[in-house]
Structures are given as C-alpha cells and as structure tokens.
Tab-separated table of C-alpha atoms in Angstrom:
chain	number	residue	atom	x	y	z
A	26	UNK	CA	-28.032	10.962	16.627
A	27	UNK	CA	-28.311	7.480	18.003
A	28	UNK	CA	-27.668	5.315	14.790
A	29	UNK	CA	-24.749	8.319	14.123
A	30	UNK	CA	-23.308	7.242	17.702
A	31	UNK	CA	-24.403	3.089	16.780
A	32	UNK	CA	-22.105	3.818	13.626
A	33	UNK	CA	-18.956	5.694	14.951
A	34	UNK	CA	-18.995	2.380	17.825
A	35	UNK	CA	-18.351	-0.241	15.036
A	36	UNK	CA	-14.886	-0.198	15.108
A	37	UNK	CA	-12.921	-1.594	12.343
A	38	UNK	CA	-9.985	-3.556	13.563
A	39	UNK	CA	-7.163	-4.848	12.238
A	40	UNK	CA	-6.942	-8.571	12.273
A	41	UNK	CA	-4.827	-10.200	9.763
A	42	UNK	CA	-2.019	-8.913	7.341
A	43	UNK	CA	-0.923	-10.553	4.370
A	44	UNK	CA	2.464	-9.930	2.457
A	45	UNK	CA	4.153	-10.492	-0.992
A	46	UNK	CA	6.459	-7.676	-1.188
A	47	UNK	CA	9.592	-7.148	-3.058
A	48	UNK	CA	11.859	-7.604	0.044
A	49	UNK	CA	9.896	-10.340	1.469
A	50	UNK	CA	6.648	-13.140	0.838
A	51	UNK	CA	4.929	-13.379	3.820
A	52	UNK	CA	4.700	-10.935	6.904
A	53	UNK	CA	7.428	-12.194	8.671
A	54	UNK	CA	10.180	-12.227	6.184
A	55	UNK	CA	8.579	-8.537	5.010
A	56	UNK	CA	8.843	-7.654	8.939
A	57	UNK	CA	12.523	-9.147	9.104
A	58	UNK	CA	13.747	-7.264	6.305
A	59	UNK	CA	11.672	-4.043	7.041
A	60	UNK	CA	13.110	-3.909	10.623
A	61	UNK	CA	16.239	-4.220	9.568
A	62	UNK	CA	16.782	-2.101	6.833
A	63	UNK	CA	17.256	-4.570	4.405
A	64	UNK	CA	17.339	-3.111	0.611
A	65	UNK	CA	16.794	-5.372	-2.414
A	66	UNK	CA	16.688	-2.982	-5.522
A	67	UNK	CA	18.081	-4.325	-8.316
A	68	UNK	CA	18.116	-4.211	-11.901
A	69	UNK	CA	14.972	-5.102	-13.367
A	70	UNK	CA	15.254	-8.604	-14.711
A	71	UNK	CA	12.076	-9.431	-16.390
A	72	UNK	CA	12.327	-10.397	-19.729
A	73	UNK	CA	12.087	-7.546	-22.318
A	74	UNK	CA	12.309	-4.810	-19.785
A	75	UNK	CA	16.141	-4.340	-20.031
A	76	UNK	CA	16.598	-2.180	-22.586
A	77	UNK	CA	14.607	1.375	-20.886
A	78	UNK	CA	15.904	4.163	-19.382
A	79	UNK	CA	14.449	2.787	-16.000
A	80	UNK	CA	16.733	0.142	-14.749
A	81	UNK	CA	16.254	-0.350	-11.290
A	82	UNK	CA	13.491	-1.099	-9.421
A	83	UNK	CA	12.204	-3.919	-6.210
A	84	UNK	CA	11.164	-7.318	-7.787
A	85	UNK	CA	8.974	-9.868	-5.896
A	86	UNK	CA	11.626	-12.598	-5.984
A	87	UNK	CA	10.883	-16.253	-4.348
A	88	UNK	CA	6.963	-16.357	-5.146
A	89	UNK	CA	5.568	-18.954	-6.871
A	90	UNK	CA	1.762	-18.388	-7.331
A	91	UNK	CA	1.164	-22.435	-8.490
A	92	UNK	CA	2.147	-22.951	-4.630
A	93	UNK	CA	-0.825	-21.090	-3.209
A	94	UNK	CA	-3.320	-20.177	-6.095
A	95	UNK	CA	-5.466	-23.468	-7.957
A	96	UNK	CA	-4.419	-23.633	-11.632
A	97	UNK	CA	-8.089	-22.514	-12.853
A	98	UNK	CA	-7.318	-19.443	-10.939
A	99	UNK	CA	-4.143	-18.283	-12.334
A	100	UNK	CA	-4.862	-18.941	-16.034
A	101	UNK	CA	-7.748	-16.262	-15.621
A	102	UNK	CA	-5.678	-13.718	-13.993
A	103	UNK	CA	-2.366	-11.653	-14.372
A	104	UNK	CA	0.399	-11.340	-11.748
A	105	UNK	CA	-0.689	-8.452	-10.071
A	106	UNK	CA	-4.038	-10.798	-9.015
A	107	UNK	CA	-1.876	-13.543	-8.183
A	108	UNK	CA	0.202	-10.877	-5.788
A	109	UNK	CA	-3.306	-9.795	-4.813
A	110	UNK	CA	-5.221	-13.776	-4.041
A	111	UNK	CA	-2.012	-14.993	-1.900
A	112	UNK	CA	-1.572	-11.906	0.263
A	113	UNK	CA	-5.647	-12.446	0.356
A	114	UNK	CA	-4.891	-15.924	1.674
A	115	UNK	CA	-2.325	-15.063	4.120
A	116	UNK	CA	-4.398	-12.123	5.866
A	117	UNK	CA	-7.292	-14.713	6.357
A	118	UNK	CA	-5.364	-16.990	7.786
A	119	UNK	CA	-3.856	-14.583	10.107
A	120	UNK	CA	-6.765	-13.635	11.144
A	121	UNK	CA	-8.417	-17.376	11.372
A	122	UNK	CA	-11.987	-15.669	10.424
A	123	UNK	CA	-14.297	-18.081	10.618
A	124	UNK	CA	-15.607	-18.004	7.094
A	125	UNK	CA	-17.583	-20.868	7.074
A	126	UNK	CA	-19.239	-19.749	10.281
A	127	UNK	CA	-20.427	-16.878	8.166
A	128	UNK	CA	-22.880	-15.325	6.056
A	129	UNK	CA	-21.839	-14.611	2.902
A	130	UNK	CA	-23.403	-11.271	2.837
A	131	UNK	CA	-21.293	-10.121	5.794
A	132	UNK	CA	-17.851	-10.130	4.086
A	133	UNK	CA	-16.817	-7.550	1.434
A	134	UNK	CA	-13.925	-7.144	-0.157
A	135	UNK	CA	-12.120	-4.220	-2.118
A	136	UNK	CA	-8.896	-3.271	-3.453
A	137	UNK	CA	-7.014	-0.722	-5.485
A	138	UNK	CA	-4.340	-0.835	-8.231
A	139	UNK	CA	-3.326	1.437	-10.835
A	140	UNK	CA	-1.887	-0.511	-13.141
A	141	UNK	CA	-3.652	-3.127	-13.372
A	142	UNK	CA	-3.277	-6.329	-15.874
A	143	UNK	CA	-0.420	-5.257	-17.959
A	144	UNK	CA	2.026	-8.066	-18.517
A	145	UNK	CA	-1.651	-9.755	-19.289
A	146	UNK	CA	-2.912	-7.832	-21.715
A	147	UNK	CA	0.467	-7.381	-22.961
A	148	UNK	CA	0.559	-10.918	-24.132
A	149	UNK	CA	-2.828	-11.658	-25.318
A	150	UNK	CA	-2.575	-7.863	-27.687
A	151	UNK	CA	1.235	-10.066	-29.020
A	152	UNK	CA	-0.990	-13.049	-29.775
A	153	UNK	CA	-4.092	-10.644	-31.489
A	154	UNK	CA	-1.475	-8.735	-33.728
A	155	UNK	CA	1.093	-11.643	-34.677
A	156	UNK	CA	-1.412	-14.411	-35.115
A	157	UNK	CA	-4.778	-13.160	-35.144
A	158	UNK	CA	-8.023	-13.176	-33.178
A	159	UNK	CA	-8.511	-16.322	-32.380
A	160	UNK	CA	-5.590	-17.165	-30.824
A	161	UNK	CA	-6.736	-14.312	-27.721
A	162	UNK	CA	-8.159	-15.864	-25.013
A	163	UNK	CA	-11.080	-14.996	-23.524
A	164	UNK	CA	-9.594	-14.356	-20.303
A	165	UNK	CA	-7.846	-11.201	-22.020
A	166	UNK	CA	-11.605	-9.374	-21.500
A	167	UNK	CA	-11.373	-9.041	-17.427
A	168	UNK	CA	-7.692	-9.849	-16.757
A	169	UNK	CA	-6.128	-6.803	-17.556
A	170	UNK	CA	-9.091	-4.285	-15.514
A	171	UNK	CA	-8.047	-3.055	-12.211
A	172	UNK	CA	-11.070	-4.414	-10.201
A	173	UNK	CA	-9.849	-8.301	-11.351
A	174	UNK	CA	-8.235	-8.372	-7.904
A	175	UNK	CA	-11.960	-7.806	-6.023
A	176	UNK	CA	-13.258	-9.677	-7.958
A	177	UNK	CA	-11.228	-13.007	-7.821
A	178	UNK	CA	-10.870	-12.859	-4.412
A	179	UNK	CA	-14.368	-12.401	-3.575
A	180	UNK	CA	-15.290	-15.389	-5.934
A	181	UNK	CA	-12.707	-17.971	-4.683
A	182	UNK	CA	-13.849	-16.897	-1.324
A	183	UNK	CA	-16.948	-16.888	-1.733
A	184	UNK	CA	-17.980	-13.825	-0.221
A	185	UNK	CA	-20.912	-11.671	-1.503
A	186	UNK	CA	-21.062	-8.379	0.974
A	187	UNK	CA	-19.995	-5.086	-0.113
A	188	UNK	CA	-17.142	-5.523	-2.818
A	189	UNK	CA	-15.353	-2.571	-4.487
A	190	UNK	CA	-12.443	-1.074	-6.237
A	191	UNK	CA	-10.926	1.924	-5.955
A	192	UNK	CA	-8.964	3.813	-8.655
A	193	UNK	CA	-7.490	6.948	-6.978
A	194	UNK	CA	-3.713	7.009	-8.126
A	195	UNK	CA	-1.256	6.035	-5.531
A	196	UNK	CA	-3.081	7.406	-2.896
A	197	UNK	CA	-5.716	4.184	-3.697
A	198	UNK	CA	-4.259	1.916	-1.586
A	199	UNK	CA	-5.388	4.322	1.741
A	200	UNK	CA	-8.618	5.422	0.129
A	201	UNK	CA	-9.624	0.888	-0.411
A	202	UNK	CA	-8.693	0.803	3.471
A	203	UNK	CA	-11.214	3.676	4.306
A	204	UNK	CA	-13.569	2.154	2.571
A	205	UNK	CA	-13.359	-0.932	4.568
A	206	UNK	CA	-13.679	0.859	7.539
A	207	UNK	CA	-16.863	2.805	5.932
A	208	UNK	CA	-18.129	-0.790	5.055
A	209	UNK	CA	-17.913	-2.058	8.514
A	210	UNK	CA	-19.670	1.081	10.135
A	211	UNK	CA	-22.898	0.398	7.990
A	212	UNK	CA	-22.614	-3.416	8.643
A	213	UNK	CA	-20.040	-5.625	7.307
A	214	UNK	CA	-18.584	-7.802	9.849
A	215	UNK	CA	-15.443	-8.189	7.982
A	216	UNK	CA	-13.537	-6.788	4.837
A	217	UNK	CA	-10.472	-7.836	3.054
A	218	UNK	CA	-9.006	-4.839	1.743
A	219	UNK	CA	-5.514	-3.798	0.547
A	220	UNK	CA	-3.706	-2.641	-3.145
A	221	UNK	CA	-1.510	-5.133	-5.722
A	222	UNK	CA	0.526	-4.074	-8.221
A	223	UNK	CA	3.066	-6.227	-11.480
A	224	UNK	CA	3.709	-2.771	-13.424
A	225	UNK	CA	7.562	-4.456	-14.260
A	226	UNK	CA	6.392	-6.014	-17.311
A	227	UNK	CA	7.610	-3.914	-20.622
A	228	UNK	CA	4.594	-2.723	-21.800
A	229	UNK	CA	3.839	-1.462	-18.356
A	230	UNK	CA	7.116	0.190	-18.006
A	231	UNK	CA	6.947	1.526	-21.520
A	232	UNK	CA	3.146	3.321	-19.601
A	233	UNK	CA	5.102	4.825	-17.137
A	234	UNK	CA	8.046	6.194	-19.190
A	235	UNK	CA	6.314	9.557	-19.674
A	236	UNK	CA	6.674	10.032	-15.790
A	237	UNK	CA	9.107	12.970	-14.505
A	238	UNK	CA	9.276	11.556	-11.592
A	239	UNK	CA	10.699	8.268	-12.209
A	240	UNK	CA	13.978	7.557	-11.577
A	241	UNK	CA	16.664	6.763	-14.272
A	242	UNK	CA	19.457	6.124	-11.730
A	243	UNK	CA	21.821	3.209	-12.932
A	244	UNK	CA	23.039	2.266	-9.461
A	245	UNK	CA	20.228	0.904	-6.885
A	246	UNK	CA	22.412	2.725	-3.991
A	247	UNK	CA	21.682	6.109	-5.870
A	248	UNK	CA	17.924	5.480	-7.294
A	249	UNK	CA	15.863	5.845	-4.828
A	250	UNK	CA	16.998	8.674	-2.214
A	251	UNK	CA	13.848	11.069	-1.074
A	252	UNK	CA	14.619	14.008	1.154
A	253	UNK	CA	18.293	14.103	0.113
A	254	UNK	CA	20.043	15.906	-2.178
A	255	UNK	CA	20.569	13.250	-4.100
A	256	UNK	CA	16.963	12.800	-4.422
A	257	UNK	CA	16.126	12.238	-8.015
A	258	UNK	CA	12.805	10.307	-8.241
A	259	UNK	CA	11.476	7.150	-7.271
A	260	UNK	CA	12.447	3.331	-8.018
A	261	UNK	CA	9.107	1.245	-8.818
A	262	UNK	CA	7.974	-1.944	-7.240
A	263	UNK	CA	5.787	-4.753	-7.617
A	264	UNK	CA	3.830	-6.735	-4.935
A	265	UNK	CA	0.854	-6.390	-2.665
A	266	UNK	CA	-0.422	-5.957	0.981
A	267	UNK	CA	-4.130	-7.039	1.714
A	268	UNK	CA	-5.475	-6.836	5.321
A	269	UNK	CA	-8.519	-8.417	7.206
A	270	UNK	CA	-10.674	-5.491	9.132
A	271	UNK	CA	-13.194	-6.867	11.223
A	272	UNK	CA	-16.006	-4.883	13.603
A	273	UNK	CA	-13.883	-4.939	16.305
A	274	UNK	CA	-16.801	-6.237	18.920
A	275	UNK	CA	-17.305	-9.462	16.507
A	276	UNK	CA	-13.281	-9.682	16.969
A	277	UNK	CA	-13.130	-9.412	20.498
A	278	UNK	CA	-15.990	-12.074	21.233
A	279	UNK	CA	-13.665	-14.919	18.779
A	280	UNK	CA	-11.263	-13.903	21.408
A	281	UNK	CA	-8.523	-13.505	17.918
A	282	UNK	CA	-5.526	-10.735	18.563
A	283	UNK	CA	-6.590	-7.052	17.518
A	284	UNK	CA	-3.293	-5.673	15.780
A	285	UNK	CA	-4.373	-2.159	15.169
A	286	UNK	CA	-7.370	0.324	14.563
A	287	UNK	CA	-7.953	2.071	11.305
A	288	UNK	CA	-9.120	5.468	13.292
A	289	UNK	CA	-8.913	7.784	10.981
A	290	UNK	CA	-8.528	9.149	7.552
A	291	UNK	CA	-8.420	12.068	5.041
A	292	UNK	CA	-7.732	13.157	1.697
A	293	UNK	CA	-7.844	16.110	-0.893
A	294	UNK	CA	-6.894	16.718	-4.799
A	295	UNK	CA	-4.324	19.339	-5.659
A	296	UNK	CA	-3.448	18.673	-9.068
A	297	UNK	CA	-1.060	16.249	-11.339
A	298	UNK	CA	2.300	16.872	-10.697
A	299	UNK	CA	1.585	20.303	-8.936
A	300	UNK	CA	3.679	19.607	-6.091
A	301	UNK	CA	4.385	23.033	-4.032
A	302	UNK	CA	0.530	22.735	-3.816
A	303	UNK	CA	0.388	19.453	-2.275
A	304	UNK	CA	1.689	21.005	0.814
A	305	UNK	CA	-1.457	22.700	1.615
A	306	UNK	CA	-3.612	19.440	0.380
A	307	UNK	CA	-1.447	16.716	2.466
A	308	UNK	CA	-1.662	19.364	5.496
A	309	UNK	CA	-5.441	19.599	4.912
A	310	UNK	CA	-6.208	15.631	4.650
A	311	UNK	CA	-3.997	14.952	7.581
A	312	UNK	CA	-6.085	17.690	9.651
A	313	UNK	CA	-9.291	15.899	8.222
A	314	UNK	CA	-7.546	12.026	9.016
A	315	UNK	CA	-7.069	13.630	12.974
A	316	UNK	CA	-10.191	14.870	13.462
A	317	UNK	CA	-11.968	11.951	12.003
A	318	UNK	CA	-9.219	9.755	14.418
A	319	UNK	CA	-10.076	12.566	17.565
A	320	UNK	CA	-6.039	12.674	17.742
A	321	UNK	CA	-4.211	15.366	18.555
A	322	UNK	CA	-1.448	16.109	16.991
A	323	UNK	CA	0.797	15.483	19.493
A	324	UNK	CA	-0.373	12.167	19.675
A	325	UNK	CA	1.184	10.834	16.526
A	326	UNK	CA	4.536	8.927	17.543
A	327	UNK	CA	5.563	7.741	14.002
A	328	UNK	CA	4.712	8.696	10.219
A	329	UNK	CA	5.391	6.614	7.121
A	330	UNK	CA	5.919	9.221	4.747
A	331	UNK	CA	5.133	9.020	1.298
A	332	UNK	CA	8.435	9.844	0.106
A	333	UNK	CA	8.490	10.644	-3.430
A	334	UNK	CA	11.994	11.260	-4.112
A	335	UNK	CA	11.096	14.245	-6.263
A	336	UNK	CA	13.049	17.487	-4.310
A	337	UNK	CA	10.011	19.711	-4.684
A	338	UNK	CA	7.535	16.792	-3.380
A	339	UNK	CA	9.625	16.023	-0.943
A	340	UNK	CA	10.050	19.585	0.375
A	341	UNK	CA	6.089	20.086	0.410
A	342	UNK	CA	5.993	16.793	2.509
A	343	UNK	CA	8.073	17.632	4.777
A	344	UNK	CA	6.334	21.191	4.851
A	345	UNK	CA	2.845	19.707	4.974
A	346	UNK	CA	4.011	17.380	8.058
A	347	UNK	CA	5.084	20.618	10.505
A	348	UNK	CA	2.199	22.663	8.993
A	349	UNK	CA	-0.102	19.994	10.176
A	350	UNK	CA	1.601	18.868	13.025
A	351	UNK	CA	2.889	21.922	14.208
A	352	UNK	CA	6.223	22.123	16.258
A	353	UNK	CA	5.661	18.649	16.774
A	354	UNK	CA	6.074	17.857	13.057
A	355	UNK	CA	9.914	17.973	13.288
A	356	UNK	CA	10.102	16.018	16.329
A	357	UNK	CA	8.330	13.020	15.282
A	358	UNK	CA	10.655	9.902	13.913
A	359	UNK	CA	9.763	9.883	10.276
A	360	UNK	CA	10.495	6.804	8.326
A	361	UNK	CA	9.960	5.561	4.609
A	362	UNK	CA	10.700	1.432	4.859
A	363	UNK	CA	9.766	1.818	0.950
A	364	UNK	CA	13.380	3.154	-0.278
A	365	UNK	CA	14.710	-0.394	-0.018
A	366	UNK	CA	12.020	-2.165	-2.307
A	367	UNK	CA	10.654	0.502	-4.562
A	368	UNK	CA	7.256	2.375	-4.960
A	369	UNK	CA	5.048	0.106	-5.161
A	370	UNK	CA	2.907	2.191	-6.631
A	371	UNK	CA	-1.521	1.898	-5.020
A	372	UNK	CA	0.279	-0.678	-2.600
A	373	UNK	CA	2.874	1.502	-1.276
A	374	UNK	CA	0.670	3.008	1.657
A	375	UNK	CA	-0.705	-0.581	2.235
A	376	UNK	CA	2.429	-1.901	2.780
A	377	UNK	CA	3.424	0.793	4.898
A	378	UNK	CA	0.453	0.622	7.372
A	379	UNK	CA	1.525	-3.314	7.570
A	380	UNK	CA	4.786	-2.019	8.367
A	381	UNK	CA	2.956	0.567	10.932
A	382	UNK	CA	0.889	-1.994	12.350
A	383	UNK	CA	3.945	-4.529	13.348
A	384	UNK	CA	5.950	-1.659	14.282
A	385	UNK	CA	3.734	-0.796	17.355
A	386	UNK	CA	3.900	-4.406	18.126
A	387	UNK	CA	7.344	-5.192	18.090
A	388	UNK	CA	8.123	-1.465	19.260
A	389	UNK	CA	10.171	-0.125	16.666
A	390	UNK	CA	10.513	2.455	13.869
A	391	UNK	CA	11.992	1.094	11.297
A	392	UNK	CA	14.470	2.839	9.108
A	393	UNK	CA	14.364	4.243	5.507
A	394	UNK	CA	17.610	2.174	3.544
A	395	UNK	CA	20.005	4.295	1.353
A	396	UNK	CA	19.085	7.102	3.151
A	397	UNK	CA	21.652	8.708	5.052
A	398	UNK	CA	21.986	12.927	4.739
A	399	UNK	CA	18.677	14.284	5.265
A	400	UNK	CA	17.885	18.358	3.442
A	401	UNK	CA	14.628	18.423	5.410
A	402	UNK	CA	13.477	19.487	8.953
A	403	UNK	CA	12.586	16.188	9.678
A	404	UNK	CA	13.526	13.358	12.225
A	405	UNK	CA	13.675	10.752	9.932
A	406	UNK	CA	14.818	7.397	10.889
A	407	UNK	CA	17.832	6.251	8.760
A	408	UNK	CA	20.883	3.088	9.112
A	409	UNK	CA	19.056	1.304	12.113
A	410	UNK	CA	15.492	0.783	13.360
A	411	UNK	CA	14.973	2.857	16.520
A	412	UNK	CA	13.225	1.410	19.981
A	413	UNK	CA	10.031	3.542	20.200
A	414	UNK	CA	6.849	3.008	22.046
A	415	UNK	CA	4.634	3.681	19.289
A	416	UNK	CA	0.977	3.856	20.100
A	417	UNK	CA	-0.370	5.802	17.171
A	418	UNK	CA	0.842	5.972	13.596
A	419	UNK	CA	0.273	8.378	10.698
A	420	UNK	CA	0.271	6.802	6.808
A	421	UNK	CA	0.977	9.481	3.794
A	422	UNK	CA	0.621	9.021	0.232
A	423	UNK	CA	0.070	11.103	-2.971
A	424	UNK	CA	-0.936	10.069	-6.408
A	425	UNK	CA	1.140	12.044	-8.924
A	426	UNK	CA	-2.527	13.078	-10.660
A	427	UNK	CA	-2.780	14.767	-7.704
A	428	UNK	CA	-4.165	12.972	-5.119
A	429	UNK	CA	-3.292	13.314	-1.265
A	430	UNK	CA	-4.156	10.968	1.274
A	431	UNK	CA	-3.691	10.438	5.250
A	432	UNK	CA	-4.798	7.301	7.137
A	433	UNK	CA	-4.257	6.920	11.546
A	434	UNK	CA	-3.812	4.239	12.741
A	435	UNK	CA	-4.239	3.140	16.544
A	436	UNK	CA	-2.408	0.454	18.320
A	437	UNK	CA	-4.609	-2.265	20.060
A	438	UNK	CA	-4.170	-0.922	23.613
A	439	UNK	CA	-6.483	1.527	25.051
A	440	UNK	CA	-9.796	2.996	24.317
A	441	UNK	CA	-10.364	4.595	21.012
C-alpha cells in the first residue's frame, strides 16, 4: 500500500514543449497561429505528390533541419526524425533540464509515429531497383522503422533510462505520453516524450490512399470540416510535438515553471473503421482517463476533440463526449485547433495537449478554423478564440484501426 501511495505521489509534470508544426516551428509561432485561428492548408507541394486524389493537406513550411540537427545526424535519418530531434531540442531547452547534472539512467525517452520513414525508404527502394544494391545505403536498414525517432534522440542526448516506442495508430501519440508518466512513477526523473510524423512524401501518400476517411476535397476551405455537414474526411499533416515530463518534486526543487500535469489517462479498442462503436469505447477510456485523473466530470473546462471529419465518427464523438460527461458534455467549449493544419496523424493529440497546455496559461480556448455551422450538440469553439479560465483539459484521439484514447491534463495551480 505504501510503495502504491510512494508511486501515485511522483507526479509527472509538464516542463518543456517543443514545436514543428505545419502552422508554425517553434511554440510560439504554433501558439500565435493556434490562438488565432490561423489556417495554412494548402495544396500539397512536395515533389511527386501532385498527381493523387488527395490534394490538400498542412505542410511544415520554414524548417530547415541543417539549422538545428549536426550533418551526421540527418544523413542517418528521414524527415519525420528530423521533425522529431528539433522539437526534442526545443522541449529541453524549455525546460533548461540540467542534463549534464544527470545520470544517464534517469532520463528516458519514447515516441510514437505511424508512418514512419517513408520519403526514406522511398528513396533508397528508387536507388535498389534503378541502379542496384550497392548504391542503398546502409542507413536505409533503421531509417525508415518507427522507433528511429527514440532512438536518435536518446543517442544524441545521451540518455540511457527507460526508452520506448509506441505503435498504437493515431491514438499513439496519447498512449507515448502515458507512458512517460508510467516511467516517472517507477523512477525516471525525466522523459522526453511526444509523436512525429513526414507521411507527405508519394510513396507515403500512395499508403494511405486506401483510407475512406481521407479527404479528396480540392479546395483547403472545404477539406477539412468535422462536425459539419460538410464534413467529408480529414486533411493530413506533417510535423511533431515532443514534451519534457519531469517528477514534479525534482521540478519544483530546480525552481523551473510547471506548465501542466499529465493526471490522467485511458483507452480501449473498438475496431478499424467501426465507428458507431467508438462511441461506447471513447466514453469508456474517458471514464477510465477521470478516474485515473480523480476528476469529475464537471471538472473538465475544455476538450480537444479528435475530430475526424468522417459524419459517423464525428457523431459518435460527439455522443461519446455527453455519454461520458453527462449534461455537462454539451456545455463544455469544444475545440479542434487541428482543422487549420491537418491530421497530423500519431502527433495530432500531442500537438493538441501543447495547444491544451498553453491554453490554460494564456487563458484561452482556441478555435477550430473553417469551421463555422456545427450538426452536433456540442459547444464548439469556432471564428475566434474564447477567454476561459481553463484549469483542466480533456485530449481525444482515435486510431482508424480502432483505437480510442483520452489523456487529462491539469493546469499547474492547485493540488492534484
């Protein structure tokens, strides 16, 4: 009972957030546009992708990975590394963890992605079948595998605690963040743990072409439009969120800023694309992510939906929020920031508790662009942020194999 109470007291806290999202590299400029409602689909641009039926999507425009990540570093890895290493870099130095200070042992790192290495591997399988074997480099052999990410980061970092990668669909990008805060309740001091994802290349698109719920819109006003309807699937994105999470009485005697709590967190299977019964699962893992948080429901002042776009999804969302919530369900503001950059796929939910996280600092709920008739019983937040005094936020996201996921978060104020 005692080491179970020793346990539940290591906190995990929130102490740095690093950026390189589609509509913004670095958490400030994310932030700025976020706030604001500032969209930036577009056609997708990269070379060889402009001939598929999916046209629009959120690029990561402005990033140059040479600025930030050593040249021995970025010839080993593909983009959706790079994404992962700088937002890595920036969460760190948010959170001015004294690395050196440390033992190695005591920092861990994990992440999630579901697409993994594709413009990578893309290039190096052009090279094997145009040219021949030995023009593949040997890079091609970890660059393309999801847990590159972990592992880069925990190399140029030089941290050897608990390291991991999680490959759980969309819903990944919650499940690496609970596993930080499982990390740091059996020890860790610190983790750095978030989800990147490049899946704009071609042969990556081509992967997600036999998706139903990807959007074909033409127009980026019209692509991306969940709970409307309108609402005809999701735009993709590219990009990456990582966060440091620190035992929250090691953060509190370096005296740094706590930005948030990761309290609680659920999650349940229903099925691929079975999405009247993902009502019942998303109600069941945010009952689980409340209990585990010791929130009632009433409690929750925001939700970052996961938004799929998809008019049956969205309807079991939006069911699955008042079913768990009860009558408070359609009172709470509702918001999906992601409708302005795209779906960014196992780093959509990170990026949304970054969002969550500076929108009970700056006391705001931020709005969800395009977005303007909602079909739902739902308060969502659309044109204009809204002034809020958010103290407690609630993160959705579903995988479309079936995965449901729920993450509460706590603002730094207050005893939890």
């Amino acid at each position: 009972m005692n080491a179970a109470m020793n346990t539940r007291n290591r906190g995990a806290a929130i102490t740095g957030l690093g950026v390189i999202a589609p509509n913004g590299v670095g958490t400030d400029d994310f932030w700025k546009a976020t706030r604001e409602g500032i969209p930036c689909l577009d056609r997708i641009s990269r070379e060889g992708s402009g001939h598929f039926p999916v046209r629009i999507g959120g690029q990561v425009r402005g990033f140059d990975p040479g600025s930030m990540i050593e040249e021995r570093f970025l010839v080993q890895t593909d983009r959706f590394t790079h994404f992962a290493m700088a937002a890595a870099d920036l969460a760190l130095d948010d959170a001015r963890l004294p690395v050196d200070d440390m033992s190695p042992f005591a920092v861990g790192v994990v992440t999630a992605s579901g697409s993994g290495g594709g413009e990578f591997g893309q290039r190096e399988l052009q090279q094997l079948y145009g040219k021949g074997p030995r023009y593949v480099g040997p890079y091609q052999s970890i660059a393309w595998f999801y847990a590159a990410s972990t592992g880069q980061v925990s190399i140029r970092n030089g941290f050897k605690g608990p390291c991991g990668v999680v490959a759980n669909d969309e819903a990944g990008g919650l499940d690496a963040l609970a596993h930080a805060r499982r990390s740091i309740r059996r020890g860790a001091d610190a983790m750095v743990a978030g989800a990147s994802e490049a899946s704009l290349a071609p042969y990556s698109i081509v992967c997600m072409l036999g998706w139903d719920e990807l959007s074909r819109a033409r127009d980026a006003g019209r692509a991306y439009l969940p709970f409307t309807e309108d609402a005809c699937g999701f735009a993709p994105g590219e990009g990456g969120a990582m966060l440091v999470v620190e035992e929250e009485g090691a953060a509190r005697r370096r005296g740094v800023p706590i930005r948030g709590f990761i309290a609680g967190y659920g999650s349940t299977f229903t099925g691929a694309s079975r999405w009247e019964r993902s009502r019942e699962g998303l109600a069941q893992a945010i009952r689980v992510a409340l209990e585990d948080a010791e929130c009632a429901p009433e409690e929750i002042d925001m939700v970052f939906a996961d938004a799929l776009g998809v008019p049956e999804a969205d309807r079991a969302e939006a069911l699955a929020i008042a079913d768990a919530l009860g009558p408070h369900g359609t009172r709470v503001p509702v918001t999906a920031p992601k409708t302005g950059f795209g779906r960014v796929h196992c780093a959509a939910p990170t990026l949304d508790v970054v969002a969550a996280v500076l929108s009970m600092e700056h006391r705001v709920v931020p709005p969800t662009p395009y977005v303007t008739d909602v079909c739902h019983e739902l308060d969502l937040v659309t044109r204009s942020s809204r002034p809020a005094e958010p103290r407690t936020a609630l993160v959705l996201s579903r995988g479309l194999m079936g995965c449901n996921a729920a993450l509460v978060l706590r603002g730094p104020e207050g005893d939890y």
